[in-house]
Short mmCIF file of C-alpha atoms in Angstrom, two decimals:
data_model
loop_
_atom_site.label_atom_id
_atom_site.label_comp_id
_atom_site.label_asym_id
_atom_site.label_seq_id
_atom_site.Cartn_x
_atom_site.Cartn_y
_atom_site.Cartn_z
CA UNK A 1 1.06 -4.26 110.89
CA UNK A 2 0.14 -3.12 107.39
CA UNK A 3 -0.50 0.50 106.68
CA UNK A 4 -3.49 1.27 104.57
CA UNK A 5 -3.92 4.50 102.70
CA UNK A 6 -7.14 5.82 101.38
CA UNK A 7 -6.77 7.30 97.93
CA UNK A 8 -9.57 9.05 96.15
CA UNK A 9 -10.47 8.27 92.53
CA UNK A 10 -8.95 11.64 91.61
CA UNK A 11 -5.59 10.47 93.03
CA UNK A 12 -5.67 7.39 90.80
CA UNK A 13 -6.58 9.51 87.78
CA UNK A 14 -3.77 11.97 88.55
CA UNK A 15 -1.29 9.10 88.87
CA UNK A 16 -2.50 7.61 85.57
CA UNK A 17 -2.13 10.99 83.86
CA UNK A 18 1.44 11.36 85.13
CA UNK A 19 2.37 7.82 84.09
CA UNK A 20 0.88 8.04 80.59
CA UNK A 21 2.37 11.48 80.01
CA UNK A 22 5.81 10.31 81.12
CA UNK A 23 5.67 7.19 78.95
CA UNK A 24 4.66 9.08 75.82
CA UNK A 25 6.90 12.12 76.13
CA UNK A 26 10.63 11.87 75.58
CA UNK A 27 11.34 15.24 77.18
CA UNK A 28 10.36 16.82 80.48
CA UNK A 29 11.22 20.01 82.31
CA UNK A 30 12.86 19.64 85.73
CA UNK A 31 13.25 22.43 88.26
CA UNK A 32 15.27 21.33 91.29
CA UNK A 33 14.17 22.89 94.58
CA UNK A 34 15.88 26.23 95.05
CA UNK A 35 16.83 26.61 91.37
CA UNK A 36 15.44 29.57 89.40
CA UNK A 37 14.95 27.75 86.09
CA UNK A 38 13.51 24.49 84.84
CA UNK A 39 15.76 22.57 82.44
CA UNK A 40 14.80 20.04 79.77
CA UNK A 41 15.92 16.43 80.24
CA UNK A 42 15.28 13.29 78.25
CA UNK A 43 13.98 10.50 80.42
CA UNK A 44 12.18 7.17 80.67
CA UNK A 45 9.42 5.82 82.90
CA UNK A 46 10.42 2.81 84.98
CA UNK A 47 8.92 1.15 88.04
CA UNK A 48 6.54 3.95 88.94
CA UNK A 49 8.93 6.88 88.50
CA UNK A 50 10.73 9.04 85.97
CA UNK A 51 14.38 8.07 85.55
CA UNK A 52 17.12 10.23 84.08
CA UNK A 53 20.78 9.65 83.37
CA UNK A 54 23.24 12.51 83.37
CA UNK A 55 26.66 14.01 83.92
CA UNK A 56 29.79 12.54 82.38
CA UNK A 57 29.27 12.43 78.61
CA UNK A 58 25.48 12.53 78.99
CA UNK A 59 23.09 15.42 79.62
CA UNK A 60 23.99 17.82 82.45
CA UNK A 61 21.71 17.49 85.46
CA UNK A 62 22.10 21.16 86.56
CA UNK A 63 21.87 20.92 90.33
CA UNK A 64 19.56 17.91 90.46
CA UNK A 65 20.77 15.91 93.46
CA UNK A 66 19.73 12.82 95.35
CA UNK A 67 17.71 13.23 98.55
CA UNK A 68 16.15 16.45 97.24
CA UNK A 69 12.91 17.49 95.62
CA UNK A 70 12.08 18.88 92.20
CA UNK A 71 9.11 20.06 90.19
CA UNK A 72 8.54 18.19 86.93
CA UNK A 73 6.51 19.39 83.97
CA UNK A 74 5.51 16.93 81.28
CA UNK A 75 4.56 18.06 77.82
CA UNK A 76 2.38 16.71 75.06
CA UNK A 77 4.33 14.72 72.49
CA UNK A 78 2.27 15.92 69.54
CA UNK A 79 1.63 19.59 70.41
CA UNK A 80 4.49 20.26 72.83
CA UNK A 81 2.22 22.05 75.33
CA UNK A 82 2.28 21.61 79.09
CA UNK A 83 0.15 18.67 80.24
CA UNK A 84 0.89 18.24 83.90
CA UNK A 85 3.18 19.62 86.62
CA UNK A 86 3.90 17.78 89.86
CA UNK A 87 6.42 17.55 92.71
CA UNK A 88 8.84 14.65 92.90
CA UNK A 89 11.41 13.28 95.32
CA UNK A 90 14.84 12.53 93.88
CA UNK A 91 16.84 9.46 94.82
CA UNK A 92 20.01 8.00 93.35
CA UNK A 93 20.01 4.55 91.80
CA UNK A 94 23.11 2.61 92.86
CA UNK A 95 25.15 0.81 90.17
CA UNK A 96 25.06 -2.97 90.33
CA UNK A 97 21.60 -3.22 91.88
CA UNK A 98 18.55 -4.74 90.18
CA UNK A 99 17.02 -1.24 90.06
CA UNK A 100 20.13 0.00 88.20
CA UNK A 101 19.99 -2.85 85.68
CA UNK A 102 16.31 -2.24 84.97
CA UNK A 103 16.82 1.51 84.67
CA UNK A 104 19.75 1.04 82.27
CA UNK A 105 17.69 -1.25 80.05
CA UNK A 106 14.84 1.24 79.95
CA UNK A 107 17.08 4.27 79.36
CA UNK A 108 19.23 2.49 76.78
CA UNK A 109 16.21 2.18 74.49
CA UNK A 110 15.57 5.94 74.75
CA UNK A 111 19.20 7.04 74.25
CA UNK A 112 19.62 8.19 70.66
CA UNK A 113 22.91 7.81 68.81
CA UNK A 114 24.87 6.28 71.66
CA UNK A 115 28.45 5.51 70.58
CA UNK A 116 28.62 2.40 72.79
CA UNK A 117 25.19 0.81 72.93
CA UNK A 118 26.50 -2.62 73.98
CA UNK A 119 28.54 -1.31 76.92
CA UNK A 120 26.59 1.82 77.80
CA UNK A 121 25.64 0.53 81.26
CA UNK A 122 29.32 0.11 82.19
CA UNK A 123 30.11 3.66 81.01
CA UNK A 124 27.15 5.06 82.93
CA UNK A 125 28.29 3.23 86.08
CA UNK A 126 31.77 4.79 85.75
CA UNK A 127 30.90 8.33 84.65
CA UNK A 128 27.22 9.13 85.22
CA UNK A 129 24.40 9.18 87.71
CA UNK A 130 20.96 7.67 87.28
CA UNK A 131 18.33 9.45 89.31
CA UNK A 132 14.81 8.33 90.12
CA UNK A 133 12.20 11.09 90.33
CA UNK A 134 9.15 9.68 92.06
CA UNK A 135 5.90 11.68 91.91
CA UNK A 136 4.71 12.91 95.30
CA UNK A 137 1.92 15.18 96.34
CA UNK A 138 -0.92 16.58 94.28
CA UNK A 139 -0.70 17.88 90.73
CA UNK A 140 -0.10 21.59 90.39
CA UNK A 141 -3.02 23.56 88.99
CA UNK A 142 -2.65 24.92 85.48
CA UNK A 143 -1.37 28.49 85.64
CA UNK A 144 -3.63 31.35 84.59
CA UNK A 145 -0.84 33.08 82.67
CA UNK A 146 1.67 31.84 80.08
CA UNK A 147 4.64 31.66 82.50
CA UNK A 148 6.88 33.21 79.87
CA UNK A 149 10.32 34.14 81.10
CA UNK A 150 13.50 35.69 79.82
CA UNK A 151 15.60 33.00 78.11
CA UNK A 152 18.58 31.62 80.02
CA UNK A 153 21.82 33.36 78.92
CA UNK A 154 23.73 31.42 76.27
CA UNK A 155 26.62 32.05 73.86
CA UNK A 156 24.47 30.75 70.99
CA UNK A 157 23.39 33.26 68.37
CA UNK A 158 20.47 33.54 66.01
CA UNK A 159 21.13 32.42 62.47
CA UNK A 160 21.52 35.28 59.99
CA UNK A 161 19.20 35.54 56.95
CA UNK A 162 20.29 33.56 53.91
CA UNK A 163 21.98 35.54 51.14
CA UNK A 164 19.56 36.72 48.45
CA UNK A 165 21.44 34.92 45.66
CA UNK A 166 21.55 31.50 47.37
CA UNK A 167 18.19 30.19 46.09
CA UNK A 168 19.27 30.96 42.50
CA UNK A 169 22.47 28.97 43.02
CA UNK A 170 20.71 26.04 44.63
CA UNK A 171 17.78 25.74 42.27
CA UNK A 172 19.18 26.83 38.93
CA UNK A 173 18.50 24.43 36.14
CA UNK A 174 21.36 22.67 34.50
CA UNK A 175 21.44 23.11 30.76
CA UNK A 176 22.17 20.05 28.67
CA UNK A 177 24.73 20.70 25.95
#
């Protein structure tokens, strides 16, 4: 017996917004359930879901695990502002399956400066995880405030001002003799 679901036009528009936003943006913010912070991840859109590759020599997935949930926030590619936030279920993609092969092909095109483009799928199968984040539930409403937060602690430091004499050294004219 087939199950039929009734979806409103708003549901289709929400789904279209998520899909278009995910296809156009190369970066999203992921907050795994129970984690205090959202983290940026590069991703691709494949077969109705966001896919990410991580761990090993790739981006850290910071507590993102299979059979869990997460909140995803997609941003505008041109302005960088928040477009849409939605819940997603997380599942692992198993190496050697057709879903894995399709995900690798899609992610490979988004991976910048890979040292091993021809054999990247083999390396990912050995060292990394590919996770599928499928949108579920309604879109979150846009917040009334800016949602600013204290930055995550890091050993990185702010660059110091350039020395006053540096522009003179860089842009001084060479005299012809």
